[in-house]
């Protein structure tokens, strides 16, 4: 089984993205974001760079748990966007951010290889012994949500691999290494050419809220606030909605 990325690996990842900030229109802006935000934040980054050409925007993606711990251990960053409130609470509880704002919601679905060769029709099928299943590690928001969802549905699934973030789980499906994975609906929507999705009506009972915050020690607080404002704007909400995220 694979486990979540070690904190040292996350620290190394973001260390290369840090730099001295200046203001809203200059310097470096470092954003740490949940892996499930990759596509939508990449699109928002294009818009942000158009509006702030002097800012060197750098975004690092990973499991929210590892990013949160890295921040508490001194990883330099300006903005943290988490896939669940529990990981943001690690940062706020350490006194490193205040007043996070919820900007989106997300639910799980079942990702299967194109054509659904295992014939999976719903959560109950994940208990089939012959199936191979990928989920996120329990400490990652998508893993915690998967455990809660399976419990709510009364499904005794036995995952074959635990991945460090939701994109790693999705890649297992895209490569045909597993029959299914529990991932966010937005991740399946972002990879229609590689995976198919199986709707999970029970997922509405387990919704992950996504909070974002400007870190108190942000090297470039003005640019950080501008990025968060874009995320919370009508334009940002439209981009999130098109990607399949729910309104907060």
CSV table of C-alpha atoms in Angstrom, one decimal:
chain,number,residue,atom,x,y,z
A,1,UNK,CA,0.0,0.0,0.0
A,2,UNK,CA,1.1,3.6,-0.7
A,3,UNK,CA,0.7,6.1,2.0
A,4,UNK,CA,0.5,9.9,2.2
A,5,UNK,CA,3.4,12.0,1.1
A,6,UNK,CA,5.9,12.5,4.0
A,7,UNK,CA,5.8,16.1,5.4
A,8,UNK,CA,9.5,16.5,4.4
A,9,UNK,CA,8.6,15.9,0.8
A,10,UNK,CA,5.9,18.5,1.0
A,11,UNK,CA,8.4,21.0,2.6
A,12,UNK,CA,10.9,20.3,-0.2
A,13,UNK,CA,8.1,20.8,-2.8
A,14,UNK,CA,7.1,24.3,-1.5
A,15,UNK,CA,10.6,25.4,-0.6
A,16,UNK,CA,11.3,25.7,-4.3
A,17,UNK,CA,8.3,27.8,-4.8
A,18,UNK,CA,9.0,30.4,-2.2
A,19,UNK,CA,10.4,33.8,-2.7
A,20,UNK,CA,10.4,37.4,-1.5
A,21,UNK,CA,7.1,39.1,-2.1
A,22,UNK,CA,6.4,42.8,-2.9
A,23,UNK,CA,2.8,43.9,-3.5
A,24,UNK,CA,-0.3,43.2,-5.4
A,25,UNK,CA,1.4,43.9,-8.7
A,26,UNK,CA,4.8,42.5,-8.1
A,27,UNK,CA,6.9,39.9,-6.3
A,28,UNK,CA,6.3,36.2,-5.8
A,29,UNK,CA,3.0,34.7,-4.7
A,30,UNK,CA,3.0,31.1,-3.4
A,31,UNK,CA,-0.3,29.2,-3.2
A,32,UNK,CA,-0.6,25.8,-1.6
A,33,UNK,CA,-3.7,24.0,-2.8
A,34,UNK,CA,-5.4,20.6,-2.6
A,35,UNK,CA,-4.7,18.3,-5.5
A,36,UNK,CA,-8.4,18.3,-6.5
A,37,UNK,CA,-8.1,22.0,-7.3
A,38,UNK,CA,-5.4,21.5,-9.9
A,39,UNK,CA,-7.4,22.2,-13.1
A,40,UNK,CA,-9.6,25.0,-11.8
A,41,UNK,CA,-6.7,26.8,-10.1
A,42,UNK,CA,-4.6,26.5,-13.2
A,43,UNK,CA,-7.4,28.2,-15.1
A,44,UNK,CA,-7.7,30.9,-12.5
A,45,UNK,CA,-4.0,31.4,-12.5
A,46,UNK,CA,-4.1,32.3,-16.2
A,47,UNK,CA,-6.6,35.1,-15.4
A,48,UNK,CA,-4.6,36.2,-12.3
A,49,UNK,CA,-1.5,36.5,-14.4
A,50,UNK,CA,-3.3,38.6,-17.0
A,51,UNK,CA,-4.5,41.0,-14.3
A,52,UNK,CA,-1.2,41.0,-12.4
A,53,UNK,CA,1.6,40.5,-14.9
A,54,UNK,CA,4.3,41.6,-12.5
A,55,UNK,CA,3.5,38.8,-9.9
A,56,UNK,CA,5.4,35.5,-10.2
A,57,UNK,CA,2.5,33.2,-9.2
A,58,UNK,CA,3.5,29.7,-8.2
A,59,UNK,CA,1.0,27.0,-7.1
A,60,UNK,CA,2.0,23.7,-5.4
A,61,UNK,CA,-0.7,21.0,-5.3
A,62,UNK,CA,-0.8,18.1,-2.9
A,63,UNK,CA,-2.8,16.3,-0.1
A,64,UNK,CA,-4.3,18.9,2.2
A,65,UNK,CA,-3.0,17.1,5.3
A,66,UNK,CA,0.6,17.3,4.1
A,67,UNK,CA,0.3,20.9,3.0
A,68,UNK,CA,-1.2,21.9,6.4
A,69,UNK,CA,1.5,20.2,8.4
A,70,UNK,CA,4.2,21.7,6.1
A,71,UNK,CA,2.8,25.2,6.8
A,72,UNK,CA,2.9,24.6,10.6
A,73,UNK,CA,6.5,23.5,10.1
A,74,UNK,CA,7.6,26.7,8.4
A,75,UNK,CA,6.9,26.2,4.7
A,76,UNK,CA,6.9,29.7,3.2
A,77,UNK,CA,3.5,30.4,1.5
A,78,UNK,CA,1.0,33.1,1.0
A,79,UNK,CA,-2.3,31.3,0.5
A,80,UNK,CA,-3.6,27.9,1.6
A,81,UNK,CA,-6.7,26.3,-0.1
A,82,UNK,CA,-7.8,23.1,1.6
A,83,UNK,CA,-10.2,20.3,0.5
A,84,UNK,CA,-11.7,20.1,4.0
A,85,UNK,CA,-12.2,22.2,7.1
A,86,UNK,CA,-10.2,19.8,9.3
A,87,UNK,CA,-6.9,20.5,7.5
A,88,UNK,CA,-7.5,24.3,7.6
A,89,UNK,CA,-8.2,24.0,11.3
A,90,UNK,CA,-4.6,22.6,11.7
A,91,UNK,CA,-3.3,25.9,10.3
A,92,UNK,CA,-5.7,28.2,12.1
A,93,UNK,CA,-5.2,26.3,15.4
A,94,UNK,CA,-1.5,27.0,15.1
A,95,UNK,CA,-2.2,30.7,14.9
A,96,UNK,CA,-1.0,30.9,11.3
A,97,UNK,CA,-4.2,32.1,9.6
A,98,UNK,CA,-7.5,33.7,10.6
A,99,UNK,CA,-11.0,33.8,9.2
A,100,UNK,CA,-10.8,31.3,6.4
A,101,UNK,CA,-13.5,31.6,3.8
A,102,UNK,CA,-15.4,28.7,2.3
A,103,UNK,CA,-15.4,29.0,-1.5
A,104,UNK,CA,-16.7,25.6,-2.8
A,105,UNK,CA,-18.1,22.2,-2.0
A,106,UNK,CA,-17.4,18.8,-3.6
A,107,UNK,CA,-18.7,15.2,-3.4
A,108,UNK,CA,-17.3,11.8,-4.2
A,109,UNK,CA,-18.1,9.6,-7.2
A,110,UNK,CA,-16.7,6.3,-8.5
A,111,UNK,CA,-14.1,6.5,-11.3
A,112,UNK,CA,-13.7,3.5,-13.5
A,113,UNK,CA,-11.6,2.8,-16.6
A,114,UNK,CA,-13.2,3.8,-19.9
A,115,UNK,CA,-16.0,1.4,-20.8
A,116,UNK,CA,-16.3,0.3,-17.2
A,117,UNK,CA,-15.0,-3.2,-17.8
A,118,UNK,CA,-15.8,-4.5,-14.3
A,119,UNK,CA,-19.5,-3.5,-14.7
A,120,UNK,CA,-19.6,-1.3,-11.6
A,121,UNK,CA,-23.1,0.2,-11.1
A,122,UNK,CA,-22.8,1.7,-7.6
A,123,UNK,CA,-21.2,1.7,-4.1
A,124,UNK,CA,-22.4,-1.8,-3.3
A,125,UNK,CA,-20.2,-3.2,-6.1
A,126,UNK,CA,-17.1,-2.0,-4.2
A,127,UNK,CA,-17.5,-4.8,-1.8
A,128,UNK,CA,-16.9,-7.4,-4.5
A,129,UNK,CA,-13.8,-9.4,-3.6
A,130,UNK,CA,-12.5,-9.6,-7.1
A,131,UNK,CA,-12.4,-5.9,-7.6
A,132,UNK,CA,-9.3,-3.8,-7.1
A,133,UNK,CA,-10.1,-0.4,-5.4
A,134,UNK,CA,-8.1,2.7,-4.8
A,135,UNK,CA,-8.9,5.4,-2.3
A,136,UNK,CA,-7.0,8.3,-0.7
A,137,UNK,CA,-5.2,7.8,2.5
A,138,UNK,CA,-7.5,8.2,5.5
A,139,UNK,CA,-5.7,11.4,6.7
A,140,UNK,CA,-6.4,13.1,3.3
A,141,UNK,CA,-9.8,14.8,2.9
A,142,UNK,CA,-10.9,12.5,0.0
A,143,UNK,CA,-9.9,9.5,2.1
A,144,UNK,CA,-11.8,10.6,5.1
A,145,UNK,CA,-14.8,11.3,3.0
A,146,UNK,CA,-14.5,7.9,1.3
A,147,UNK,CA,-14.5,6.1,4.7
A,148,UNK,CA,-17.5,8.1,5.9
A,149,UNK,CA,-19.4,7.5,2.7
A,150,UNK,CA,-18.8,3.7,2.8
A,151,UNK,CA,-19.9,3.6,6.4
A,152,UNK,CA,-23.1,5.6,5.7
A,153,UNK,CA,-23.9,3.2,2.8
A,154,UNK,CA,-23.0,0.1,4.8
A,155,UNK,CA,-20.5,-1.1,2.2
A,156,UNK,CA,-17.7,-3.3,3.4
A,157,UNK,CA,-15.1,-2.4,0.9
A,158,UNK,CA,-11.4,-3.4,1.2
A,159,UNK,CA,-9.2,-0.9,-0.7
A,160,UNK,CA,-6.1,-2.4,-2.4
A,161,UNK,CA,-4.1,0.9,-2.4
A,162,UNK,CA,-4.2,4.1,-0.4
A,163,UNK,CA,-2.9,7.1,-2.4
A,164,UNK,CA,-1.4,10.4,-1.2
A,165,UNK,CA,-4.0,12.6,-2.9
A,166,UNK,CA,-7.1,12.3,-5.1
A,167,UNK,CA,-5.2,12.7,-8.4
A,168,UNK,CA,-2.9,9.8,-7.5
A,169,UNK,CA,-6.0,7.7,-7.0
A,170,UNK,CA,-7.5,8.9,-10.3
A,171,UNK,CA,-4.3,8.1,-12.2
A,172,UNK,CA,-4.5,4.5,-11.0
A,173,UNK,CA,-7.8,4.2,-12.8
A,174,UNK,CA,-6.6,6.0,-15.9
A,175,UNK,CA,-3.7,3.6,-16.2
A,176,UNK,CA,-5.9,0.6,-15.7
A,177,UNK,CA,-4.1,-0.4,-12.5
A,178,UNK,CA,-7.4,-0.7,-10.5
A,179,UNK,CA,-11.0,-1.4,-11.4
A,180,UNK,CA,-12.3,1.7,-9.5
A,181,UNK,CA,-11.4,4.6,-7.2
A,182,UNK,CA,-13.5,6.8,-5.0
A,183,UNK,CA,-12.6,10.3,-6.1
A,184,UNK,CA,-14.2,13.7,-6.3
A,185,UNK,CA,-16.8,14.2,-9.0
A,186,UNK,CA,-14.8,17.2,-10.3
A,187,UNK,CA,-11.8,14.9,-10.9
A,188,UNK,CA,-13.8,12.6,-13.1
A,189,UNK,CA,-15.2,15.6,-15.0
A,190,UNK,CA,-11.7,16.9,-15.6
A,191,UNK,CA,-10.6,13.6,-17.2
A,192,UNK,CA,-13.4,12.5,-19.6
A,193,UNK,CA,-10.9,11.2,-22.1
A,194,UNK,CA,-9.3,8.8,-19.5
A,195,UNK,CA,-12.0,7.6,-17.1
A,196,UNK,CA,-15.7,7.2,-16.8
A,197,UNK,CA,-17.8,8.0,-13.8
A,198,UNK,CA,-20.4,6.0,-11.9
A,199,UNK,CA,-22.9,8.2,-10.1
A,200,UNK,CA,-23.2,7.8,-6.3
A,201,UNK,CA,-26.5,9.2,-5.0
A,202,UNK,CA,-25.4,8.5,-1.4
A,203,UNK,CA,-22.5,11.0,-1.8
A,204,UNK,CA,-24.9,13.9,-1.2
A,205,UNK,CA,-24.7,13.0,2.5
A,206,UNK,CA,-20.9,13.6,2.6
A,207,UNK,CA,-20.0,17.0,1.2
A,208,UNK,CA,-16.5,18.4,1.6
A,209,UNK,CA,-16.4,22.2,2.1
A,210,UNK,CA,-13.3,23.9,0.7
A,211,UNK,CA,-11.8,26.8,2.8
A,212,UNK,CA,-9.1,29.3,1.7
A,213,UNK,CA,-7.1,31.7,3.8
A,214,UNK,CA,-4.3,34.2,3.4
A,215,UNK,CA,-1.6,33.1,5.8
A,216,UNK,CA,-0.7,35.5,8.6
A,217,UNK,CA,3.0,35.4,7.7
A,218,UNK,CA,2.4,35.7,4.0
A,219,UNK,CA,5.5,37.3,2.3
A,220,UNK,CA,3.2,39.0,-0.2
A,221,UNK,CA,-0.1,39.6,1.6
A,222,UNK,CA,-1.5,42.1,-1.0
A,223,UNK,CA,-1.1,39.7,-3.9
A,224,UNK,CA,-2.4,36.9,-1.7
A,225,UNK,CA,-5.6,38.9,-1.0
A,226,UNK,CA,-6.0,39.6,-4.7
A,227,UNK,CA,-5.8,35.9,-5.5
A,228,UNK,CA,-8.4,35.0,-2.9
A,229,UNK,CA,-10.6,37.9,-4.1
A,230,UNK,CA,-10.5,36.4,-7.6
A,231,UNK,CA,-11.4,33.0,-6.3
A,232,UNK,CA,-14.4,34.4,-4.4
A,233,UNK,CA,-15.5,36.7,-7.2
A,234,UNK,CA,-18.4,36.0,-9.6
A,235,UNK,CA,-15.8,35.0,-12.2
A,236,UNK,CA,-14.1,32.7,-9.8
A,237,UNK,CA,-17.4,31.0,-8.8
A,238,UNK,CA,-18.3,30.6,-12.4
A,239,UNK,CA,-15.0,28.8,-13.1
A,240,UNK,CA,-15.6,26.6,-10.1
A,241,UNK,CA,-19.2,25.8,-11.2
A,242,UNK,CA,-18.1,24.9,-14.7
A,243,UNK,CA,-15.6,22.5,-13.2
A,244,UNK,CA,-18.3,20.8,-11.2
A,245,UNK,CA,-17.8,22.3,-7.8
A,246,UNK,CA,-20.8,23.2,-5.7
A,247,UNK,CA,-21.5,26.7,-4.4
A,248,UNK,CA,-20.7,27.1,-0.7
